[in-house]
């Protein structure tokens, strides 16, 4: 059974710092991996999608990498801002099965 | 605008009542999902549907019923609400690659 782990569960950084959020999964036979952002009291917003054949995807200050063989993905946020404060969730998909989610990393960027 | 809508956004009901949460999408995506989100448990899959008239159980299906007579709608019914079903409920759709979430319904069972 696929399990997804996100470490740390919470992270607090000063504004302007570059940071890395980690996601690991137990079964490397994935179809794709998706990173989401969730603001308090809101729904999930898709940030980046990486197909199993890809190594990374970039969107603005965000860069997500995927190492399928080691069961790891990282989300890199450059020059963090207070507006980046949110919970970040990682989820993996195998074929036509539902996404399996990690429990998220709660990020606070302090001005 | 295209996307996913959920209604109601907030609902308070009493124990034992039947409640239906609605989910509507405008993309015609085949897959639709219902999740609940609770502190300490993260997101948990309740039911999902691969197409109209095809549904399957997720991790926590007990006490819930779904139907999908049309591609665009995926209602979730709590047949006899219990306090343990107080939660935030999210509907989602999946296109060929990416999954998208609705804004959520906050349900309180008193």
CSV table of C-alpha atoms in Angstrom, one decimal:
chain,number,residue,atom,x,y,z
A,1,UNK,CA,0.0,0.0,0.0
A,2,UNK,CA,1.4,3.4,-1.0
A,3,UNK,CA,2.3,5.7,1.9
A,4,UNK,CA,3.3,9.3,1.5
A,5,UNK,CA,5.3,11.1,4.2
A,6,UNK,CA,6.0,14.8,4.4
A,7,UNK,CA,8.8,16.1,6.7
A,8,UNK,CA,8.8,18.5,8.5
A,9,UNK,CA,5.2,18.8,9.6
A,10,UNK,CA,5.7,22.5,10.3
A,11,UNK,CA,8.4,25.0,9.3
A,12,UNK,CA,8.9,28.6,10.2
A,13,UNK,CA,11.4,30.7,8.2
A,14,UNK,CA,12.3,34.4,7.9
A,15,UNK,CA,11.2,36.2,4.7
A,16,UNK,CA,13.6,36.0,1.8
A,17,UNK,CA,15.0,32.6,2.7
A,18,UNK,CA,15.1,29.8,0.2
A,19,UNK,CA,13.5,26.6,1.5
A,20,UNK,CA,12.9,23.0,0.6
A,21,UNK,CA,9.9,20.9,1.5
A,22,UNK,CA,10.3,17.1,1.4
A,23,UNK,CA,8.0,14.3,0.3
A,24,UNK,CA,8.7,10.6,0.3
A,25,UNK,CA,6.7,7.7,-1.0
A,26,UNK,CA,7.0,4.0,-0.4
A,27,UNK,CA,6.1,2.6,-3.9
A,28,UNK,CA,8.1,4.0,-6.8
A,29,UNK,CA,5.7,2.7,-9.4
A,30,UNK,CA,3.9,6.0,-9.7
A,31,UNK,CA,2.2,7.7,-12.7
A,32,UNK,CA,2.7,11.2,-11.5
A,33,UNK,CA,3.1,13.4,-8.4
A,34,UNK,CA,1.3,16.6,-7.6
A,35,UNK,CA,2.0,19.4,-5.2
A,36,UNK,CA,-0.8,21.4,-3.7
A,37,UNK,CA,-1.2,24.5,-1.6
A,38,UNK,CA,-3.9,25.0,1.0
A,39,UNK,CA,-4.6,28.3,2.7
A,40,UNK,CA,-6.5,28.2,6.0
A,41,UNK,CA,-10.2,27.5,5.5
A,42,UNK,CA,-9.8,27.1,1.8
A,43,UNK,CA,-9.6,24.3,-0.8
A,44,UNK,CA,-6.5,22.8,-2.3
A,45,UNK,CA,-4.8,24.6,-5.2
A,46,UNK,CA,-2.6,22.6,-7.6
A,47,UNK,CA,0.9,24.1,-7.8
A,48,UNK,CA,2.9,21.7,-9.9
A,49,UNK,CA,2.5,18.3,-11.5
A,50,UNK,CA,5.4,16.0,-12.4
A,51,UNK,CA,4.9,13.0,-14.6
A,52,UNK,CA,6.8,9.9,-13.8
A,53,UNK,CA,9.1,10.4,-16.8
A,54,UNK,CA,10.1,13.9,-15.7
A,55,UNK,CA,12.7,15.1,-13.3
A,56,UNK,CA,11.4,18.5,-12.4
A,57,UNK,CA,8.8,21.2,-13.1
A,58,UNK,CA,9.1,24.9,-12.5
A,59,UNK,CA,6.5,27.6,-12.0
A,60,UNK,CA,7.7,31.1,-11.0
A,61,UNK,CA,9.6,30.8,-7.7
A,62,UNK,CA,8.6,27.2,-7.3
A,63,UNK,CA,10.6,24.2,-8.5
A,64,UNK,CA,9.5,20.6,-7.9
A,65,UNK,CA,11.9,17.7,-8.4
A,66,UNK,CA,11.2,14.0,-8.6
A,67,UNK,CA,13.5,11.0,-8.0
A,68,UNK,CA,11.2,8.1,-8.6
A,69,UNK,CA,13.8,5.4,-7.9
A,70,UNK,CA,14.5,6.7,-4.4
A,71,UNK,CA,10.8,7.6,-3.7
A,72,UNK,CA,11.4,11.3,-3.1
A,73,UNK,CA,10.2,14.7,-4.3
A,74,UNK,CA,11.2,18.1,-3.1
A,75,UNK,CA,9.4,21.4,-3.5
A,76,UNK,CA,11.9,24.3,-3.6
A,77,UNK,CA,10.6,27.8,-2.9
A,78,UNK,CA,12.9,30.7,-3.7
A,79,UNK,CA,13.0,34.0,-1.9
A,80,UNK,CA,10.1,33.1,0.4
A,81,UNK,CA,7.4,35.7,1.1
A,82,UNK,CA,4.8,36.0,3.9
A,83,UNK,CA,2.2,35.3,1.2
A,84,UNK,CA,3.8,31.8,0.8
A,85,UNK,CA,2.5,30.9,4.3
A,86,UNK,CA,0.2,27.9,3.8
A,87,UNK,CA,0.1,24.2,4.1
A,88,UNK,CA,1.8,22.3,1.2
A,89,UNK,CA,0.6,18.8,0.4
A,90,UNK,CA,2.2,16.2,-1.8
A,91,UNK,CA,0.2,13.5,-3.5
A,92,UNK,CA,1.1,10.5,-5.8
A,93,UNK,CA,-0.9,8.6,-8.3
A,94,UNK,CA,-0.4,5.1,-9.7
A,95,UNK,CA,-2.4,4.5,-12.9
A,96,UNK,CA,-6.1,5.1,-12.6
A,97,UNK,CA,-6.1,4.9,-8.8
A,98,UNK,CA,-7.0,7.8,-6.5
A,99,UNK,CA,-4.2,10.1,-5.3
A,100,UNK,CA,-2.5,9.2,-2.1
A,101,UNK,CA,-1.8,12.3,0.0
A,102,UNK,CA,0.8,13.1,2.6
A,103,UNK,CA,-0.4,15.0,5.7
A,104,UNK,CA,1.3,18.2,4.6
A,105,UNK,CA,3.9,20.7,5.8
A,106,UNK,CA,2.6,23.9,7.4
A,107,UNK,CA,4.8,26.8,6.3
A,108,UNK,CA,5.0,30.1,8.1
A,109,UNK,CA,7.1,32.9,6.5
A,110,UNK,CA,7.9,35.6,9.0
A,111,UNK,CA,8.2,39.2,7.8
B,1,UNK,CA,-16.6,30.3,-15.0
B,2,UNK,CA,-15.6,26.7,-15.6
B,3,UNK,CA,-14.5,24.6,-12.6
B,4,UNK,CA,-15.9,22.9,-9.6
B,5,UNK,CA,-18.6,24.2,-7.3
B,6,UNK,CA,-19.9,22.8,-4.0
B,7,UNK,CA,-23.0,23.6,-2.2
B,8,UNK,CA,-23.9,24.4,0.4
B,9,UNK,CA,-20.6,26.0,1.6
B,10,UNK,CA,-21.7,25.8,5.2
B,11,UNK,CA,-24.2,23.5,6.8
B,12,UNK,CA,-25.4,22.8,10.4
B,13,UNK,CA,-27.6,19.8,10.9
B,14,UNK,CA,-28.8,17.6,13.7
B,15,UNK,CA,-27.8,14.1,14.5
B,16,UNK,CA,-29.9,11.6,12.6
B,17,UNK,CA,-30.9,13.9,9.8
B,18,UNK,CA,-30.2,13.1,6.1
B,19,UNK,CA,-27.9,15.6,4.4
B,20,UNK,CA,-26.8,15.9,0.8
B,21,UNK,CA,-23.7,17.8,-0.3
B,22,UNK,CA,-23.6,18.8,-3.9
B,23,UNK,CA,-20.7,18.8,-6.3
B,24,UNK,CA,-20.9,20.1,-9.9
B,25,UNK,CA,-18.1,20.4,-12.5
B,26,UNK,CA,-18.1,22.1,-15.9
B,27,UNK,CA,-15.1,20.3,-17.4
B,28,UNK,CA,-16.7,16.9,-18.2
B,29,UNK,CA,-13.9,15.1,-16.4
B,30,UNK,CA,-14.5,11.4,-16.0
B,31,UNK,CA,-13.1,11.1,-12.5
B,32,UNK,CA,-14.7,12.7,-9.4
B,33,UNK,CA,-13.8,12.3,-5.7
B,34,UNK,CA,-15.1,13.1,-2.3
B,35,UNK,CA,-12.7,13.7,0.6
B,36,UNK,CA,-13.1,14.7,4.2
B,37,UNK,CA,-10.5,16.7,6.0
B,38,UNK,CA,-10.0,16.6,9.8
B,39,UNK,CA,-7.3,17.8,12.1
B,40,UNK,CA,-4.9,15.0,12.7
B,41,UNK,CA,-6.1,12.8,9.9
B,42,UNK,CA,-5.4,14.9,6.8
B,43,UNK,CA,-7.4,14.2,3.7
B,44,UNK,CA,-9.3,11.0,3.6
B,45,UNK,CA,-11.0,9.6,0.5
B,46,UNK,CA,-14.7,8.7,1.0
B,47,UNK,CA,-15.9,7.6,-2.5
B,48,UNK,CA,-14.9,8.2,-6.0
B,49,UNK,CA,-16.3,7.7,-9.5
B,50,UNK,CA,-14.6,6.8,-12.7
B,51,UNK,CA,-17.6,7.7,-14.9
B,52,UNK,CA,-21.4,8.1,-14.8
B,53,UNK,CA,-22.9,5.2,-12.9
B,54,UNK,CA,-19.5,3.9,-11.8
B,55,UNK,CA,-18.6,4.5,-8.1
B,56,UNK,CA,-16.2,2.9,-5.7
B,57,UNK,CA,-15.4,3.1,-2.0
B,58,UNK,CA,-12.5,4.9,-0.6
B,59,UNK,CA,-10.8,4.8,2.8
B,60,UNK,CA,-13.8,5.9,4.9
B,61,UNK,CA,-17.1,5.1,3.1
B,62,UNK,CA,-19.3,4.0,6.1
B,63,UNK,CA,-22.3,6.3,6.7
B,64,UNK,CA,-22.1,7.8,3.2
B,65,UNK,CA,-23.9,7.2,-0.1
B,66,UNK,CA,-23.0,8.6,-3.5
B,67,UNK,CA,-24.6,8.5,-6.9
B,68,UNK,CA,-23.5,9.7,-10.4
B,69,UNK,CA,-26.3,9.8,-12.9
B,70,UNK,CA,-24.7,12.6,-14.9
B,71,UNK,CA,-21.0,13.2,-15.6
B,72,UNK,CA,-21.1,16.7,-14.1
B,73,UNK,CA,-22.7,16.0,-10.8
B,74,UNK,CA,-21.5,13.8,-7.9
B,75,UNK,CA,-23.7,14.3,-4.8
B,76,UNK,CA,-22.7,12.9,-1.4
B,77,UNK,CA,-25.4,11.9,1.0
B,78,UNK,CA,-25.1,11.3,4.8
B,79,UNK,CA,-28.0,9.0,5.4
B,80,UNK,CA,-28.2,9.6,9.2
B,81,UNK,CA,-25.7,12.2,10.2
B,82,UNK,CA,-23.5,11.6,13.3
B,83,UNK,CA,-21.3,14.0,15.2
B,84,UNK,CA,-18.3,12.1,14.0
B,85,UNK,CA,-19.2,13.3,10.5
B,86,UNK,CA,-18.6,16.9,11.4
B,87,UNK,CA,-15.8,17.8,9.0
B,88,UNK,CA,-14.8,19.8,5.9
B,89,UNK,CA,-15.8,18.0,2.8
B,90,UNK,CA,-14.0,18.5,-0.5
B,91,UNK,CA,-15.0,17.4,-4.0
B,92,UNK,CA,-12.4,17.0,-6.7
B,93,UNK,CA,-12.2,16.1,-10.3
B,94,UNK,CA,-9.3,14.7,-12.3
B,95,UNK,CA,-8.6,15.4,-15.9
B,96,UNK,CA,-6.1,13.4,-17.9
B,97,UNK,CA,-3.2,14.2,-15.5
B,98,UNK,CA,-4.1,16.8,-12.9
B,99,UNK,CA,-6.6,16.8,-10.0
B,100,UNK,CA,-8.6,19.9,-9.1
B,101,UNK,CA,-10.5,20.6,-5.8
B,102,UNK,CA,-13.6,22.5,-5.0
B,103,UNK,CA,-13.8,25.1,-2.3
B,104,UNK,CA,-15.2,22.7,0.3
B,105,UNK,CA,-18.3,22.4,2.5
B,106,UNK,CA,-18.0,22.9,6.2
B,107,UNK,CA,-20.5,20.5,7.9
B,108,UNK,CA,-21.4,20.6,11.6
B,109,UNK,CA,-23.5,17.9,13.1
B,110,UNK,CA,-25.0,18.9,16.5
